[in-house]
Every structure is written in C-alpha cells, then in structure tokens.
Amino acid sequence: MAKILVAEDSVTELQLIMGILREAGHEVIAASDGEEAEQKARAEAVDMVILDVIMPKKNGFQVCRDLRKDDKLKDVPIIMVSSKNQESDRAWGLKQGATEYITKPFTPLDLLIAVKKHLKKK
C-alpha cells in the first residue's frame, strides 16, 4: 500500500491514527512536531502526509505551506486533522495547500475514505 507520514503531538491521537492506517495495510512514519514532520517528509519517499494543526515548533499550517514549496512534495496529498473546527480554520488549511481538512473527533472510516480518495488521485 502507501507510505504515510503522520505528524501529531498527542501520543494517544498518533497511536490511534497509526493503528487505523496500519490495519488498512499502510506503512506509517511518525513525527511529533512540525519540524520533524518536514524533515521526515523530505527524507522519506512518502505517498501522503497527515498533519495535525496544533503542534510544537511549527504548526500544521506552516508545515503544509512549506511542503507545497518543495518540488518533490508539491503534489503529495496532505490531509490536515484538527480540533480547530471553524470554517475559517478549514479554509485557511486548504489555502495553505491541504488536500483535505478533517475535524476531530473523526471515525476511522472518515479517515480511511479520505486517504483512499486522495491516494487514487495521486
């Protein structure tokens, strides 16, 4: 299946997302802050990035914007996952280059549908 980078500073949320993706057959790489997410996205040949918005060192909006400037990563699907559920947050995430914006709490099915949809397009 796909190699997916998951950037999430909450250990509980990270384990939940990683478990959902691994059960679906994906290879998962973890990052616990925005800077680590950027480094790993550039170092690994990832097929997708799942970003939390609120993270230490660099937030998900900044990471998304910076990844979109990288020629190797500009077309990699980025799904933002956040408890920030205002329409303005979602719009800002999409403006920064996110492929999709999912609000917490979400169901495993919500996440898997988004992952499958965007991996097909890639």
PDB file of C-alpha atoms in Angstrom:
ATOM      1  CA  MET A   1       0.000   0.000   0.000  1.00  0.00           C
ATOM      2  CA  ALA A   2       1.176   3.566   0.699  1.00  0.00           C
ATOM      3  CA  LYS A   3       3.869   5.121   2.883  1.00  0.00           C
ATOM      4  CA  ILE A   4       2.124   7.744   5.027  1.00  0.00           C
ATOM      5  CA  LEU A   5       3.717  10.284   7.353  1.00  0.00           C
ATOM      6  CA  VAL A   6       1.567  11.140  10.384  1.00  0.00           C
ATOM      7  CA  ALA A   7       2.500  14.306  12.310  1.00  0.00           C
ATOM      8  CA  GLU A   8       0.670  14.537  15.633  1.00  0.00           C
ATOM      9  CA  ASP A   9       1.947  15.749  19.013  1.00  0.00           C
ATOM     10  CA  SER A  10      -0.647  13.824  21.062  1.00  0.00           C
ATOM     11  CA  VAL A  11       0.668  10.302  21.657  1.00  0.00           C
ATOM     12  CA  THR A  12      -2.894   8.992  22.010  1.00  0.00           C
ATOM     13  CA  GLU A  13      -4.059  10.545  18.730  1.00  0.00           C
ATOM     14  CA  LEU A  14      -0.853   9.468  16.977  1.00  0.00           C
ATOM     15  CA  GLN A  15      -1.306   5.848  18.057  1.00  0.00           C
ATOM     16  CA  LEU A  16      -4.972   5.925  17.034  1.00  0.00           C
ATOM     17  CA  ILE A  17      -4.252   7.254  13.527  1.00  0.00           C
ATOM     18  CA  MET A  18      -1.261   4.959  13.046  1.00  0.00           C
ATOM     19  CA  GLY A  19      -3.330   1.949  14.118  1.00  0.00           C
ATOM     20  CA  ILE A  20      -6.118   2.778  11.663  1.00  0.00           C
ATOM     21  CA  LEU A  21      -3.640   3.182   8.796  1.00  0.00           C
ATOM     22  CA  ARG A  22      -1.576   0.093   9.632  1.00  0.00           C
ATOM     23  CA  GLU A  23      -4.696  -2.045   9.887  1.00  0.00           C
ATOM     24  CA  ALA A  24      -5.564  -0.873   6.371  1.00  0.00           C
ATOM     25  CA  GLY A  25      -2.147  -2.097   5.205  1.00  0.00           C
ATOM     26  CA  HIS A  26      -0.212   1.163   5.005  1.00  0.00           C
ATOM     27  CA  GLU A  27       3.362   1.788   6.105  1.00  0.00           C
ATOM     28  CA  VAL A  28       3.341   4.584   8.675  1.00  0.00           C
ATOM     29  CA  ILE A  29       6.062   7.014   9.727  1.00  0.00           C
ATOM     30  CA  ALA A  30       5.522   9.166  12.825  1.00  0.00           C
ATOM     31  CA  ALA A  31       6.525  12.733  13.662  1.00  0.00           C
ATOM     32  CA  SER A  32       5.715  14.506  16.927  1.00  0.00           C
ATOM     33  CA  ASP A  33       6.213  18.134  15.875  1.00  0.00           C
ATOM     34  CA  GLY A  34       6.176  20.296  12.779  1.00  0.00           C
ATOM     35  CA  GLU A  35       9.932  20.464  12.239  1.00  0.00           C
ATOM     36  CA  GLU A  36      10.292  16.682  12.493  1.00  0.00           C
ATOM     37  CA  ALA A  37       7.375  16.295  10.071  1.00  0.00           C
ATOM     38  CA  GLU A  38       9.098  18.472   7.480  1.00  0.00           C
ATOM     39  CA  GLN A  39      12.421  16.666   7.880  1.00  0.00           C
ATOM     40  CA  LYS A  40      10.842  13.221   7.540  1.00  0.00           C
ATOM     41  CA  ALA A  41       8.654  14.270   4.602  1.00  0.00           C
ATOM     42  CA  ARG A  42      11.780  15.384   2.763  1.00  0.00           C
ATOM     43  CA  ALA A  43      13.911  12.371   3.789  1.00  0.00           C
ATOM     44  CA  GLU A  44      11.362   9.621   3.068  1.00  0.00           C
ATOM     45  CA  ALA A  45       9.563   8.951  -0.199  1.00  0.00           C
ATOM     46  CA  VAL A  46       6.109   9.492   1.320  1.00  0.00           C
ATOM     47  CA  ASP A  47       2.899   8.990  -0.628  1.00  0.00           C
ATOM     48  CA  MET A  48       0.805  11.113   1.761  1.00  0.00           C
ATOM     49  CA  VAL A  49       1.125  13.372   4.806  1.00  0.00           C
ATOM     50  CA  ILE A  50      -1.427  13.598   7.613  1.00  0.00           C
ATOM     51  CA  LEU A  51      -0.861  16.728   9.703  1.00  0.00           C
ATOM     52  CA  ASP A  52      -2.269  17.892  12.995  1.00  0.00           C
ATOM     53  CA  VAL A  53      -2.697  21.663  13.002  1.00  0.00           C
ATOM     54  CA  ILE A  54      -1.635  22.450  16.574  1.00  0.00           C
ATOM     55  CA  MET A  55       1.914  21.139  17.078  1.00  0.00           C
ATOM     56  CA  PRO A  56       5.089  22.368  18.757  1.00  0.00           C
ATOM     57  CA  LYS A  57       7.934  24.097  16.885  1.00  0.00           C
ATOM     58  CA  LYS A  58       5.902  24.606  13.703  1.00  0.00           C
ATOM     59  CA  ASN A  59       2.142  24.309  13.270  1.00  0.00           C
ATOM     60  CA  GLY A  60       0.480  22.219  10.582  1.00  0.00           C
ATOM     61  CA  PHE A  61      -0.467  25.269   8.501  1.00  0.00           C
ATOM     62  CA  GLN A  62       3.210  26.307   8.289  1.00  0.00           C
ATOM     63  CA  VAL A  63       4.374  22.766   7.509  1.00  0.00           C
ATOM     64  CA  CYS A  64       1.755  22.393   4.786  1.00  0.00           C
ATOM     65  CA  ARG A  65       2.728  25.688   3.180  1.00  0.00           C
ATOM     66  CA  ASP A  66       6.445  24.795   3.289  1.00  0.00           C
ATOM     67  CA  LEU A  67       5.913  21.307   1.851  1.00  0.00           C
ATOM     68  CA  ARG A  68       3.970  22.804  -1.060  1.00  0.00           C
ATOM     69  CA  LYS A  69       7.034  24.922  -1.937  1.00  0.00           C
ATOM     70  CA  ASP A  70       9.179  21.768  -2.290  1.00  0.00           C
ATOM     71  CA  ASP A  71       9.210  20.450  -5.875  1.00  0.00           C
ATOM     72  CA  LYS A  72       9.424  16.832  -4.678  1.00  0.00           C
ATOM     73  CA  LEU A  73       6.451  17.209  -2.315  1.00  0.00           C
ATOM     74  CA  LYS A  74       4.205  19.756  -4.012  1.00  0.00           C
ATOM     75  CA  ASP A  75       1.858  17.057  -5.361  1.00  0.00           C
ATOM     76  CA  VAL A  76       1.837  14.755  -2.314  1.00  0.00           C
ATOM     77  CA  PRO A  77      -1.661  14.689  -0.765  1.00  0.00           C
ATOM     78  CA  ILE A  78      -1.809  16.421   2.624  1.00  0.00           C
ATOM     79  CA  ILE A  79      -4.723  15.731   4.945  1.00  0.00           C
ATOM     80  CA  MET A  80      -4.985  18.105   7.886  1.00  0.00           C
ATOM     81  CA  VAL A  81      -6.620  16.706  11.022  1.00  0.00           C
ATOM     82  CA  SER A  82      -7.556  19.137  13.775  1.00  0.00           C
ATOM     83  CA  SER A  83      -9.858  20.013  16.628  1.00  0.00           C
ATOM     84  CA  LYS A  84      -9.927  23.526  15.124  1.00  0.00           C
ATOM     85  CA  ASN A  85     -13.346  23.174  13.540  1.00  0.00           C
ATOM     86  CA  GLN A  86     -14.250  26.687  12.448  1.00  0.00           C
ATOM     87  CA  GLU A  87     -14.966  27.227   8.762  1.00  0.00           C
ATOM     88  CA  SER A  88     -12.174  29.828   8.728  1.00  0.00           C
ATOM     89  CA  ASP A  89      -9.676  27.204  10.001  1.00  0.00           C
ATOM     90  CA  ARG A  90     -10.696  24.770   7.297  1.00  0.00           C
ATOM     91  CA  ALA A  91     -10.491  27.481   4.624  1.00  0.00           C
ATOM     92  CA  TRP A  92      -7.050  28.534   5.864  1.00  0.00           C
ATOM     93  CA  GLY A  93      -5.813  24.923   5.782  1.00  0.00           C
ATOM     94  CA  LEU A  94      -6.982  24.496   2.210  1.00  0.00           C
ATOM     95  CA  LYS A  95      -5.446  27.844   1.259  1.00  0.00           C
ATOM     96  CA  GLN A  96      -2.093  26.655   2.652  1.00  0.00           C
ATOM     97  CA  GLY A  97      -2.251  23.675   0.295  1.00  0.00           C
ATOM     98  CA  ALA A  98      -4.048  20.943   2.221  1.00  0.00           C
ATOM     99  CA  THR A  99      -5.818  18.421   0.016  1.00  0.00           C
ATOM    100  CA  GLU A 100      -8.455  17.824   2.692  1.00  0.00           C
ATOM    101  CA  TYR A 101      -9.268  19.061   6.211  1.00  0.00           C
ATOM    102  CA  ILE A 102     -10.853  16.649   8.703  1.00  0.00           C
ATOM    103  CA  THR A 103     -12.055  17.788  12.117  1.00  0.00           C
ATOM    104  CA  LYS A 104     -11.635  15.809  15.340  1.00  0.00           C
ATOM    105  CA  PRO A 105     -13.286  13.716  16.520  1.00  0.00           C
ATOM    106  CA  PHE A 106     -13.469  11.630  13.358  1.00  0.00           C
ATOM    107  CA  THR A 107     -14.305   7.999  12.746  1.00  0.00           C
ATOM    108  CA  PRO A 108     -11.776   5.520  11.359  1.00  0.00           C
ATOM    109  CA  LEU A 109     -13.983   5.283   8.266  1.00  0.00           C
ATOM    110  CA  ASP A 110     -13.826   9.088   7.721  1.00  0.00           C
ATOM    111  CA  LEU A 111     -10.039   8.924   7.719  1.00  0.00           C
ATOM    112  CA  LEU A 112      -9.793   5.847   5.509  1.00  0.00           C
ATOM    113  CA  ILE A 113     -12.212   7.274   2.931  1.00  0.00           C
ATOM    114  CA  ALA A 114     -10.131  10.473   2.681  1.00  0.00           C
ATOM    115  CA  VAL A 115      -6.877   8.502   2.450  1.00  0.00           C
ATOM    116  CA  LYS A 116      -8.200   6.185  -0.254  1.00  0.00           C
ATOM    117  CA  LYS A 117      -9.724   9.048  -2.242  1.00  0.00           C
ATOM    118  CA  HIS A 118      -6.524  11.084  -2.328  1.00  0.00           C
ATOM    119  CA  LEU A 119      -4.178   8.165  -2.940  1.00  0.00           C
ATOM    120  CA  LYS A 120      -6.268   7.257  -6.005  1.00  0.00           C
ATOM    121  CA  LYS A 121      -5.863  10.781  -7.383  1.00  0.00           C
ATOM    122  CA  LYS A 122      -2.112  10.647  -6.875  1.00  0.00           C
TER     123      LYS A 122
END
